[in-house]
Amino acid sequence: MLRIAVVGSGPSGVYTAQALVQQPLVPGILVDVLDRLPAPYGLVRYGVAPDHEKIKSLQNTLRSVLEHDRVRFLGNVEIGAHGLTPQRLLGLYHAVVYCVGAARDRRLGIPGEELAGSHSATDFVSWYSAHPDAAPAGFGLGTRSVVVIGVGNVAVDVARVLARGAEDFRPTDVPHPALGALAGSAVRDVHMVGRRGPSQAKFTTKELRELGALPSAEVRVEPADLALDQAYAPVPVTDAVRPGRASAPSAHPLAAVNRRNIEVVRGWAGTPDQGRARRIHLRFFLRPVELLGTGGRVRAVRFERTAPDGSGGVRGTGSYEEIEAGLVLRAVGYRGVPLAGLPFDETSGTVPHLAGRVLRDAVASPGEYVAGWIKRGPTGVIGTNRACAKETVVSLLADAPRLAGRRIAGDPADALRAAGHRPVEWPGWLAIEDAEAALGAALGRRSVKIPDWEGLLSAARGADGPSGT
């Protein structure tokens, strides 16, 4: 019998646990899914926008894995410099799989980035998703104009939340303080800005179309940006990926682009004012060079106009413009964070590995594995984690005969408690769910997330059994 620890209860961690208990080669594997938070599901709970009910329903799939009779959830257990070290963890389990994601936002690296009112989009998402680490004071929504830097799905989510009416979020689990702040928002113009053109933006068609379906907002696009975008390709967009073309798809800059995105954006270009309460401005070919402030607070963003450079990228033109903004949210990607005790590649922001096996000094470290973004970088969609987890599990199972010879002592949960940890097990999580349902009922809403550590742990400790200790 092997005892395996999976660190992280988001999709990559749960898919890893699922692959371990469902494989037939090594029977009887026991998996503990550890998480720093007392609540499971990772970014599905704390990263998916509250109005994306279909994606959030993935929790039901993850839940079925965490309720498997050979899988145990142990929340409120920190691994790293301020908790259990990887060395100590490996003494409790035959193997450990780290699925800790990529928690750090990429920086812009421009003057003024530290001004008040300048934040990462992830901080904003954490706030409206009730992440217990989020700043309780929330965000200043008393400004009329907001700039969101980036044109990926996170940027689209943030823009949509800012442009939506608060009543749209009342039926969701958005925390009550955030709902109140959105209801009192003075935001009227949301500028979503990218340094390249719409043909190279990373948003998906579904997310993009949602912007145009908002009853409270209209979307505006500069026709000049679309005209400039044509310089990426010498042929019309509709012919860019025609089946049977003699040239390979990779030979054309638009070959890997979903043409429907460009068609959606084109449909918004030059549309007349519809008189709605808010406007979403999709801006392209603008590179941020400085955040401008007054009295220590951001007031505008200075951009340099860019243009296609002829090889799939952009170049600066020496022309500049400013966009007024009392709030700036950067959504320009994520980066892995070093975990004390594990090797880390600063260049890629990942843990060095070979097919999921952690490499220490270029040699596979017995019993240590990675999956998810900390393994491959912040790429792919939620479903990508399933194949990534399976590759790692194949490596682990190949090592199983050697791993089984490692001596471990007793039940790891007992050792955690003896070391002063207070793990939240599944009954504790169910108690949190009950408390959130009760909170929602008291507020005349559906289940409402508890947004703070004290509230989550208090609810969990109300459960019977060891999870409440």
Tab-separated table of C-alpha atoms in Angstrom:
chain	number	residue	atom	x	y	z
A	1	MET	CA	0.000	0.000	0.000
A	2	LEU	CA	1.263	3.439	-0.971
A	3	ARG	CA	0.388	6.663	0.819
A	4	ILE	CA	0.592	9.629	-1.550
A	5	ALA	CA	0.306	13.319	-0.686
A	6	VAL	CA	-1.024	15.695	-3.340
A	7	VAL	CA	-0.310	19.320	-2.442
A	8	GLY	CA	-3.047	21.523	-3.893
A	9	SER	CA	-6.788	20.833	-4.265
A	10	GLY	CA	-7.402	22.676	-7.523
A	11	PRO	CA	-8.075	20.848	-10.804
A	12	SER	CA	-4.491	19.633	-11.293
A	13	GLY	CA	-4.325	18.250	-7.747
A	14	VAL	CA	-7.727	16.576	-7.862
A	15	TYR	CA	-7.114	15.128	-11.336
A	16	THR	CA	-3.843	13.705	-9.982
A	17	ALA	CA	-5.691	12.099	-7.062
A	18	GLN	CA	-8.300	10.728	-9.438
A	19	ALA	CA	-5.688	9.196	-11.734
A	20	LEU	CA	-3.969	7.583	-8.740
A	21	VAL	CA	-7.026	5.896	-7.248
A	22	GLN	CA	-8.557	4.845	-10.559
A	23	GLN	CA	-5.488	3.136	-12.054
A	24	PRO	CA	-5.481	-0.696	-11.768
A	25	LEU	CA	-1.731	-1.366	-11.624
A	26	VAL	CA	-1.046	-0.549	-7.976
A	27	PRO	CA	-4.140	-1.384	-5.884
A	28	GLY	CA	-5.009	0.244	-2.590
A	29	ILE	CA	-3.250	3.583	-3.024
A	30	LEU	CA	-4.326	6.105	-0.361
A	31	VAL	CA	-4.217	9.767	-1.301
A	32	ASP	CA	-4.250	12.796	0.998
A	33	VAL	CA	-5.023	16.048	-0.838
A	34	LEU	CA	-3.447	18.856	1.175
A	35	ASP	CA	-4.248	22.532	0.792
A	36	ARG	CA	-3.166	25.702	2.565
A	37	LEU	CA	-6.793	26.887	2.520
A	38	PRO	CA	-9.586	25.244	4.540
A	39	ALA	CA	-11.708	25.117	1.371
A	40	PRO	CA	-11.005	22.878	-1.656
A	41	TYR	CA	-11.191	23.410	-5.440
A	42	GLY	CA	-8.463	26.033	-5.899
A	43	LEU	CA	-9.103	28.441	-8.756
A	44	VAL	CA	-12.476	26.863	-9.512
A	45	ARG	CA	-13.669	28.342	-6.201
A	46	TYR	CA	-11.382	31.361	-6.021
A	47	GLY	CA	-10.694	32.269	-9.640
A	48	VAL	CA	-13.768	31.566	-11.771
A	49	ALA	CA	-16.064	34.592	-12.038
A	50	PRO	CA	-19.267	34.255	-9.985
A	51	ASP	CA	-21.487	34.636	-13.060
A	52	HIS	CA	-19.823	31.666	-14.790
A	53	GLU	CA	-22.089	29.062	-13.262
A	54	LYS	CA	-21.296	26.358	-15.818
A	55	ILE	CA	-17.543	26.472	-15.174
A	56	LYS	CA	-18.074	26.686	-11.424
A	57	SER	CA	-20.173	23.516	-11.649
A	58	LEU	CA	-16.881	21.694	-12.233
A	59	GLN	CA	-16.760	21.649	-8.429
A	60	ASN	CA	-19.236	18.767	-8.581
A	61	THR	CA	-16.731	16.675	-10.554
A	62	LEU	CA	-13.889	17.574	-8.215
A	63	ARG	CA	-16.126	16.850	-5.252
A	64	SER	CA	-16.793	13.295	-6.387
A	65	VAL	CA	-13.043	12.628	-6.362
A	66	LEU	CA	-12.494	14.167	-2.936
A	67	GLU	CA	-15.321	11.997	-1.569
A	68	HIS	CA	-13.679	8.792	-2.848
A	69	ASP	CA	-13.104	6.322	-0.021
A	70	ARG	CA	-9.338	6.309	-0.634
A	71	VAL	CA	-8.994	10.091	-0.945
A	72	ARG	CA	-8.847	12.416	2.064
A	73	PHE	CA	-8.957	16.209	2.063
A	74	LEU	CA	-6.693	17.934	4.588
A	75	GLY	CA	-7.142	21.690	4.397
A	76	ASN	CA	-5.490	24.407	6.478
A	77	VAL	CA	-2.100	22.720	6.070
A	78	GLU	CA	0.679	24.953	4.796
A	79	ILE	CA	3.724	23.543	3.044
A	80	GLY	CA	6.945	25.519	2.766
A	81	ALA	CA	8.857	28.109	4.758
A	82	HIS	CA	5.971	28.824	7.150
A	83	GLY	CA	4.665	25.287	7.449
A	84	LEU	CA	5.618	21.706	6.827
A	85	THR	CA	8.853	21.412	4.834
A	86	PRO	CA	9.004	19.203	1.739
A	87	GLN	CA	11.647	17.104	3.509
A	88	ARG	CA	9.352	16.514	6.500
A	89	LEU	CA	6.375	15.842	4.209
A	90	LEU	CA	8.327	13.202	2.332
A	91	GLY	CA	8.934	11.511	5.687
A	92	LEU	CA	5.171	11.105	6.127
A	93	TYR	CA	4.318	9.750	2.651
A	94	HIS	CA	5.799	7.362	0.141
A	95	ALA	CA	5.532	10.107	-2.494
A	96	VAL	CA	4.435	13.731	-2.789
A	97	VAL	CA	2.975	15.419	-5.886
A	98	TYR	CA	3.107	19.221	-5.841
A	99	CYS	CA	0.226	20.893	-7.703
A	100	VAL	CA	0.651	24.409	-6.328
A	101	GLY	CA	-0.116	26.414	-9.466
A	102	ALA	CA	1.352	29.781	-10.441
A	103	ALA	CA	0.291	32.259	-7.795
A	104	ARG	CA	2.273	35.374	-8.695
A	105	ASP	CA	1.158	37.973	-11.235
A	106	ARG	CA	3.601	39.190	-13.822
A	107	ARG	CA	4.652	42.799	-13.339
A	108	LEU	CA	4.604	45.517	-15.973
A	109	GLY	CA	7.996	46.848	-14.871
A	110	ILE	CA	7.122	50.482	-15.626
A	111	PRO	CA	7.257	53.686	-13.555
A	112	GLY	CA	4.245	54.362	-11.347
A	113	GLU	CA	3.236	50.719	-10.960
A	114	GLU	CA	3.303	51.078	-7.160
A	115	LEU	CA	0.852	54.000	-7.064
A	116	ALA	CA	-2.310	53.609	-5.013
A	117	GLY	CA	-5.086	52.366	-7.265
A	118	SER	CA	-2.724	50.100	-9.244
A	119	HIS	CA	-3.396	46.405	-8.621
A	120	SER	CA	-3.053	42.996	-10.179
A	121	ALA	CA	-6.211	41.613	-11.737
A	122	THR	CA	-5.728	38.519	-9.573
A	123	ASP	CA	-6.095	40.638	-6.428
A	124	PHE	CA	-9.365	41.979	-7.813
A	125	VAL	CA	-10.560	38.457	-8.685
A	126	SER	CA	-9.605	37.253	-5.193
A	127	TRP	CA	-11.651	40.076	-3.682
A	128	TYR	CA	-14.876	39.313	-5.540
A	129	SER	CA	-14.256	35.563	-5.120
A	130	ALA	CA	-13.929	35.868	-1.293
A	131	HIS	CA	-10.382	34.534	-1.093
A	132	PRO	CA	-9.438	34.783	2.610
A	133	ASP	CA	-6.098	36.425	1.725
A	134	ALA	CA	-7.806	39.248	-0.194
A	135	ALA	CA	-7.611	42.748	1.221
A	136	PRO	CA	-10.830	43.280	3.204
A	137	ALA	CA	-10.962	46.968	2.264
A	138	GLY	CA	-11.670	46.011	-1.315
A	139	PHE	CA	-11.090	48.281	-4.299
A	140	GLY	CA	-11.799	51.906	-5.008
A	141	LEU	CA	-14.747	51.820	-7.377
A	142	GLY	CA	-15.484	55.512	-6.914
A	143	THR	CA	-13.739	56.355	-10.191
A	144	ARG	CA	-15.491	56.736	-13.527
A	145	SER	CA	-12.689	55.229	-15.610
A	146	VAL	CA	-10.758	51.976	-15.183
A	147	VAL	CA	-7.914	50.591	-17.300
A	148	VAL	CA	-7.458	46.825	-17.540
A	149	ILE	CA	-4.084	45.995	-19.089
A	150	GLY	CA	-4.240	42.716	-20.990
A	151	VAL	CA	-6.513	41.009	-23.502
A	152	GLY	CA	-6.818	37.468	-22.174
A	153	ASN	CA	-9.749	35.763	-20.455
A	154	VAL	CA	-8.830	37.142	-17.021
A	155	ALA	CA	-8.958	40.664	-18.441
A	156	VAL	CA	-12.334	39.900	-20.042
A	157	ASP	CA	-13.682	38.569	-16.731
A	158	VAL	CA	-12.539	41.655	-14.840
A	159	ALA	CA	-13.968	44.015	-17.447
A	160	ARG	CA	-17.281	42.168	-17.453
A	161	VAL	CA	-17.589	42.253	-13.652
A	162	LEU	CA	-16.869	45.995	-13.622
A	163	ALA	CA	-19.374	46.667	-16.390
A	164	ARG	CA	-22.178	44.463	-15.110
A	165	GLY	CA	-25.009	45.629	-12.899
A	166	ALA	CA	-24.734	44.557	-9.258
A	167	GLU	CA	-28.177	42.937	-9.377
A	168	ASP	CA	-26.750	40.413	-11.845
A	169	PHE	CA	-24.499	39.173	-9.053
A	170	ARG	CA	-27.080	39.019	-6.307
A	171	PRO	CA	-28.097	35.417	-7.204
A	172	THR	CA	-24.424	34.321	-7.119
A	173	ASP	CA	-22.114	33.470	-4.206
A	174	VAL	CA	-20.172	36.759	-4.456
A	175	PRO	CA	-19.379	37.975	-0.896
A	176	HIS	CA	-21.792	40.552	0.452
A	177	PRO	CA	-19.232	43.375	0.941
A	178	ALA	CA	-18.138	43.018	-2.678
A	179	LEU	CA	-21.773	43.023	-3.816
A	180	GLY	CA	-22.322	46.274	-1.917
A	181	ALA	CA	-19.219	47.831	-3.465
A	182	LEU	CA	-20.318	46.839	-6.973
A	183	ALA	CA	-23.774	48.286	-6.294
A	184	GLY	CA	-22.201	51.629	-5.339
A	185	SER	CA	-19.683	51.624	-8.198
A	186	ALA	CA	-19.160	54.879	-10.096
A	187	VAL	CA	-17.352	53.106	-12.953
A	188	ARG	CA	-18.717	54.055	-16.352
A	189	ASP	CA	-15.803	53.410	-18.734
A	190	VAL	CA	-13.697	50.247	-18.739
A	191	HIS	CA	-10.709	50.302	-21.097
A	192	MET	CA	-9.275	46.851	-21.889
A	193	VAL	CA	-5.935	47.433	-23.562
A	194	GLY	CA	-3.486	45.178	-25.420
A	195	ARG	CA	-0.105	45.919	-26.964
A	196	ARG	CA	-0.842	43.823	-30.049
A	197	GLY	CA	-3.864	43.460	-32.309
A	198	PRO	CA	-7.102	41.514	-31.889
A	199	SER	CA	-5.789	38.673	-34.078
A	200	GLN	CA	-3.128	37.979	-31.411
A	201	ALA	CA	-5.282	38.495	-28.323
A	202	LYS	CA	-5.709	35.478	-26.045
A	203	PHE	CA	-9.376	35.748	-25.136
A	204	THR	CA	-11.717	32.973	-26.214
A	205	THR	CA	-14.748	33.514	-28.399
A	206	LYS	CA	-17.227	32.546	-25.706
A	207	GLU	CA	-15.753	35.002	-23.182
A	208	LEU	CA	-15.591	37.731	-25.799
A	209	ARG	CA	-19.205	37.356	-26.871
A	210	GLU	CA	-20.345	37.683	-23.268
A	211	LEU	CA	-19.182	41.298	-23.311
A	212	GLY	CA	-21.525	42.078	-26.178
A	213	ALA	CA	-24.437	40.390	-24.396
A	214	LEU	CA	-24.327	42.635	-21.321
A	215	PRO	CA	-27.580	44.622	-21.064
A	216	SER	CA	-25.904	47.326	-18.984
A	217	ALA	CA	-22.880	47.984	-21.200
A	218	GLU	CA	-21.927	48.579	-24.806
A	219	VAL	CA	-18.639	47.558	-26.414
A	220	ARG	CA	-16.611	49.962	-28.514
A	221	VAL	CA	-13.718	49.182	-30.852
A	222	GLU	CA	-11.568	51.606	-32.851
A	223	PRO	CA	-11.895	50.807	-36.581
A	224	ALA	CA	-8.299	52.023	-37.050
A	225	ASP	CA	-7.081	49.201	-34.779
A	226	LEU	CA	-8.748	46.621	-37.003
A	227	ALA	CA	-7.268	48.161	-40.136
A	228	LEU	CA	-3.808	48.041	-38.550
A	229	ASP	CA	-4.374	44.427	-37.535
A	230	GLN	CA	-4.466	43.415	-41.200
A	231	ALA	CA	-0.724	44.117	-41.406
A	232	TYR	CA	-0.154	40.849	-39.546
A	233	ALA	CA	-1.231	38.936	-42.647
A	234	PRO	CA	-1.028	39.437	-46.422
A	235	VAL	CA	-4.311	37.584	-47.023
A	236	PRO	CA	-7.896	38.190	-45.817
A	237	VAL	CA	-8.801	36.729	-42.459
A	238	THR	CA	-11.443	34.501	-44.020
A	239	ASP	CA	-8.756	32.808	-46.160
A	240	ALA	CA	-6.128	32.507	-43.425
A	241	VAL	CA	-6.760	28.880	-42.514
A	242	ARG	CA	-8.567	27.531	-45.558
A	243	PRO	CA	-8.575	23.713	-45.570
A	244	GLY	CA	-6.238	22.279	-48.192
A	245	ARG	CA	-3.944	25.290	-48.463
A	246	ALA	CA	-0.536	24.326	-49.806
A	247	SER	CA	1.339	26.170	-47.083
A	248	ALA	CA	1.537	24.777	-43.559
A	249	PRO	CA	-0.777	26.475	-41.039
A	250	SER	CA	2.189	27.561	-38.919
A	251	ALA	CA	3.552	29.563	-41.863
A	252	HIS	CA	0.877	32.208	-41.455
A	253	PRO	CA	0.615	34.534	-38.441
A	254	LEU	CA	-3.162	34.111	-38.303
A	255	ALA	CA	-3.129	30.327	-38.727
A	256	ALA	CA	-3.330	29.616	-34.991
A	257	VAL	CA	-5.907	32.309	-34.295
A	258	ASN	CA	-9.614	31.667	-33.883
A	259	ARG	CA	-11.038	33.734	-36.724
A	260	ARG	CA	-14.376	34.029	-34.947
A	261	ASN	CA	-12.753	36.355	-32.391
A	262	ILE	CA	-11.808	38.811	-35.097
A	263	GLU	CA	-15.271	38.618	-36.602
A	264	VAL	CA	-16.827	39.388	-33.190
A	265	VAL	CA	-14.519	42.360	-32.660
A	266	ARG	CA	-15.199	43.645	-36.167
A	267	GLY	CA	-18.905	43.596	-35.419
A	268	TRP	CA	-18.358	46.153	-32.651
A	269	ALA	CA	-16.235	48.575	-34.669
A	270	GLY	CA	-17.847	51.931	-35.283
A	271	THR	CA	-21.158	51.024	-33.613
A	272	PRO	CA	-23.268	54.051	-32.601
A	273	ASP	CA	-23.777	55.068	-28.989
A	274	GLN	CA	-26.572	52.947	-27.529
A	275	GLY	CA	-27.024	55.046	-24.406
A	276	ARG	CA	-26.249	52.282	-21.917
A	277	ALA	CA	-24.948	52.979	-18.446
A	278	ARG	CA	-21.403	51.703	-19.060
A	279	ARG	CA	-18.955	51.325	-21.926
A	280	ILE	CA	-16.237	48.732	-22.520
A	281	HIS	CA	-13.521	50.101	-24.794
A	282	LEU	CA	-11.418	47.394	-26.483
A	283	ARG	CA	-8.132	49.080	-27.353
A	284	PHE	CA	-5.284	47.496	-29.282
A	285	PHE	CA	-1.744	48.411	-30.326
A	286	LEU	CA	-1.040	50.305	-27.118
A	287	ARG	CA	1.909	49.449	-24.853
A	288	PRO	CA	1.876	50.826	-21.278
A	289	VAL	CA	4.996	52.864	-20.501
A	290	GLU	CA	4.047	54.726	-17.295
A	291	LEU	CA	1.324	55.104	-14.694
A	292	LEU	CA	0.755	58.770	-13.951
A	293	GLY	CA	-0.343	59.905	-10.523
A	294	THR	CA	-1.477	62.799	-8.430
A	295	GLY	CA	-0.982	62.846	-4.686
A	296	GLY	CA	0.347	59.290	-4.705
A	297	ARG	CA	-2.684	57.869	-6.526
A	298	VAL	CA	-2.961	56.806	-10.153
A	299	ARG	CA	-4.836	59.198	-12.426
A	300	ALA	CA	-3.955	57.948	-15.932
A	301	VAL	CA	-1.911	55.457	-17.929
A	302	ARG	CA	0.513	56.605	-20.614
A	303	PHE	CA	0.718	54.301	-23.621
A	304	GLU	CA	2.962	54.146	-26.649
A	305	ARG	CA	1.241	53.338	-29.902
A	306	THR	CA	2.619	50.145	-31.466
A	307	ALA	CA	2.442	48.690	-34.966
A	308	PRO	CA	3.094	45.267	-36.495
A	309	ASP	CA	6.816	44.700	-37.053
A	310	GLY	CA	6.431	42.358	-39.991
A	311	SER	CA	7.478	39.226	-38.128
A	312	GLY	CA	4.456	38.595	-35.887
A	313	GLY	CA	5.365	41.069	-33.140
A	314	VAL	CA	5.015	44.796	-32.617
A	315	ARG	CA	7.332	47.802	-32.521
A	316	GLY	CA	6.992	51.167	-30.841
A	317	THR	CA	6.043	54.096	-33.051
A	318	GLY	CA	7.104	56.974	-30.816
A	319	SER	CA	3.503	58.182	-30.634
A	320	TYR	CA	1.871	58.365	-27.191
A	321	GLU	CA	-1.542	58.801	-25.625
A	322	GLU	CA	-2.969	58.859	-22.119
A	323	ILE	CA	-6.090	57.146	-20.844
A	324	GLU	CA	-7.646	58.490	-17.663
A	325	ALA	CA	-7.995	55.925	-14.887
A	326	GLY	CA	-8.517	56.036	-11.141
A	327	LEU	CA	-8.084	52.254	-11.022
A	328	VAL	CA	-5.601	50.164	-13.033
A	329	LEU	CA	-5.718	46.361	-13.082
A	330	ARG	CA	-2.946	44.406	-14.774
A	331	ALA	CA	-3.855	41.049	-16.335
A	332	VAL	CA	-0.670	40.153	-18.180
A	333	GLY	CA	-0.116	36.594	-17.012
A	334	TYR	CA	1.025	34.510	-14.058
A	335	ARG	CA	4.256	33.128	-12.747
A	336	GLY	CA	5.092	30.259	-10.411
A	337	VAL	CA	6.325	30.998	-6.900
A	338	PRO	CA	9.287	29.149	-5.333
A	339	LEU	CA	8.314	26.728	-2.590
A	340	ALA	CA	10.973	26.641	0.114
A	341	GLY	CA	12.693	23.272	0.011
A	342	LEU	CA	11.946	22.529	-3.664
A	343	PRO	CA	14.222	23.372	-6.606
A	344	PHE	CA	12.957	26.210	-8.798
A	345	ASP	CA	13.803	27.532	-12.248
A	346	GLU	CA	13.576	31.330	-12.077
A	347	THR	CA	13.591	31.662	-15.854
A	348	SER	CA	10.537	29.498	-16.506
A	349	GLY	CA	8.876	29.953	-13.102
A	350	THR	CA	8.522	26.177	-12.740
A	351	VAL	CA	10.007	23.278	-10.779
A	352	PRO	CA	12.585	21.408	-12.901
A	353	HIS	CA	11.230	17.976	-13.780
A	354	LEU	CA	11.387	15.066	-16.172
A	355	ALA	CA	7.916	13.768	-17.083
A	356	GLY	CA	6.729	15.025	-13.686
A	357	ARG	CA	9.667	13.715	-11.628
A	358	VAL	CA	11.252	16.578	-9.655
A	359	LEU	CA	14.894	17.079	-10.609
A	360	ARG	CA	17.454	18.061	-7.999
A	361	ASP	CA	20.797	18.909	-9.599
A	362	ALA	CA	19.504	17.326	-12.822
A	363	VAL	CA	18.769	14.014	-11.051
A	364	ALA	CA	15.259	12.697	-10.339
A	365	SER	CA	14.459	13.058	-6.642
A	366	PRO	CA	12.885	9.815	-5.322
A	367	GLY	CA	9.256	10.344	-4.289
A	368	GLU	CA	8.887	13.968	-5.442
A	369	TYR	CA	6.684	14.943	-8.394
A	370	VAL	CA	4.903	17.940	-9.910
A	371	ALA	CA	1.755	18.504	-11.984
A	372	GLY	CA	-0.168	21.531	-13.242
A	373	TRP	CA	1.143	25.039	-13.750
A	374	ILE	CA	4.124	24.608	-11.420
A	375	LYS	CA	5.190	21.803	-13.774
A	376	ARG	CA	4.509	23.281	-17.216
A	377	GLY	CA	3.907	27.009	-16.631
A	378	PRO	CA	0.583	28.904	-16.778
A	379	THR	CA	-0.663	27.483	-20.057
A	380	GLY	CA	-3.745	25.647	-21.260
A	381	VAL	CA	-7.293	25.474	-19.948
A	382	ILE	CA	-8.707	23.595	-16.957
A	383	GLY	CA	-8.980	20.384	-18.963
A	384	THR	CA	-5.281	20.529	-19.871
A	385	ASN	CA	-4.510	19.600	-16.275
A	386	ARG	CA	-6.005	16.140	-16.742
A	387	ALA	CA	-3.438	14.995	-19.318
A	388	CYS	CA	-0.674	16.727	-17.373
A	389	ALA	CA	-1.659	14.862	-14.193
A	390	LYS	CA	-1.813	11.525	-16.026
A	391	GLU	CA	1.736	11.931	-17.315
A	392	THR	CA	2.991	12.532	-13.781
A	393	VAL	CA	1.024	9.598	-12.402
A	394	VAL	CA	2.503	7.290	-15.065
A	395	SER	CA	5.964	8.300	-13.848
A	396	LEU	CA	4.985	7.762	-10.209
A	397	LEU	CA	3.521	4.327	-10.889
A	398	ALA	CA	6.664	3.306	-12.741
A	399	ASP	CA	8.575	4.195	-9.581
A	400	ALA	CA	6.081	2.458	-7.262
A	401	PRO	CA	8.167	-0.658	-6.451
A	402	ARG	CA	11.001	1.513	-5.208
A	403	LEU	CA	8.688	3.957	-3.410
A	404	ALA	CA	6.939	1.155	-1.528
A	405	GLY	CA	10.228	0.314	0.177
A	406	ARG	CA	10.395	3.713	1.877
A	407	ARG	CA	9.459	3.509	5.564
A	408	ILE	CA	6.809	5.918	6.847
A	409	ALA	CA	5.232	6.052	10.287
A	410	GLY	CA	1.495	5.710	10.934
A	411	ASP	CA	-1.266	8.051	9.812
A	412	PRO	CA	0.130	11.351	8.451
A	413	ALA	CA	-2.876	13.281	9.828
A	414	ASP	CA	-1.918	12.193	13.360
A	415	ALA	CA	1.629	13.386	12.750
A	416	LEU	CA	0.324	16.728	11.488
A	417	ARG	CA	-1.721	17.267	14.621
A	418	ALA	CA	1.186	16.221	16.825
A	419	ALA	CA	3.266	18.891	15.069
A	420	GLY	CA	0.684	21.577	15.866
A	421	HIS	CA	-1.242	21.656	12.607
A	422	ARG	CA	-5.046	21.761	12.710
A	423	PRO	CA	-6.147	20.166	9.438
A	424	VAL	CA	-9.664	20.743	8.176
A	425	GLU	CA	-11.005	17.443	6.887
A	426	TRP	CA	-14.062	16.821	4.710
A	427	PRO	CA	-16.660	17.198	7.486
A	428	GLY	CA	-15.114	20.575	8.275
A	429	TRP	CA	-15.498	21.640	4.660
A	430	LEU	CA	-19.134	20.482	4.660
A	431	ALA	CA	-19.650	22.614	7.766
A	432	ILE	CA	-18.264	25.609	5.861
A	433	GLU	CA	-20.727	24.915	3.055
A	434	ASP	CA	-23.577	24.803	5.581
A	435	ALA	CA	-22.422	28.073	7.150
A	436	GLU	CA	-22.285	29.764	3.733
A	437	ALA	CA	-25.796	28.533	2.941
A	438	ALA	CA	-27.011	29.929	6.284
A	439	LEU	CA	-25.268	33.244	5.607
A	440	GLY	CA	-26.955	33.508	2.231
A	441	ALA	CA	-30.364	32.735	3.721
A	442	ALA	CA	-29.889	35.424	6.377
A	443	LEU	CA	-29.071	37.941	3.618
A	444	GLY	CA	-32.013	36.907	1.445
A	445	ARG	CA	-29.652	35.340	-1.089
A	446	ARG	CA	-28.395	31.934	-2.136
A	447	SER	CA	-25.252	30.531	-0.559
A	448	VAL	CA	-22.762	33.364	0.037
A	449	LYS	CA	-19.044	32.810	0.487
A	450	ILE	CA	-17.375	33.508	3.811
A	451	PRO	CA	-14.515	35.888	2.909
A	452	ASP	CA	-12.139	35.634	5.882
A	453	TRP	CA	-9.924	33.098	7.629
A	454	GLU	CA	-11.581	33.478	11.002
A	455	GLY	CA	-15.041	32.846	9.602
A	456	LEU	CA	-13.948	29.822	7.569
A	457	LEU	CA	-12.052	28.168	10.405
A	458	SER	CA	-14.789	28.926	12.920
A	459	ALA	CA	-17.337	27.247	10.651
A	460	ALA	CA	-15.050	24.252	10.068
A	461	ARG	CA	-14.414	23.754	13.777
A	462	GLY	CA	-18.115	23.551	14.380
A	463	ALA	CA	-18.079	20.172	12.665
A	464	ASP	CA	-17.985	16.944	14.645
A	465	GLY	CA	-14.847	14.830	14.460
A	466	PRO	CA	-11.164	15.586	13.996
A	467	SER	CA	-11.679	18.262	11.334
A	468	GLY	CA	-13.143	20.547	13.953
A	469	THR	CA	-10.192	20.264	16.301
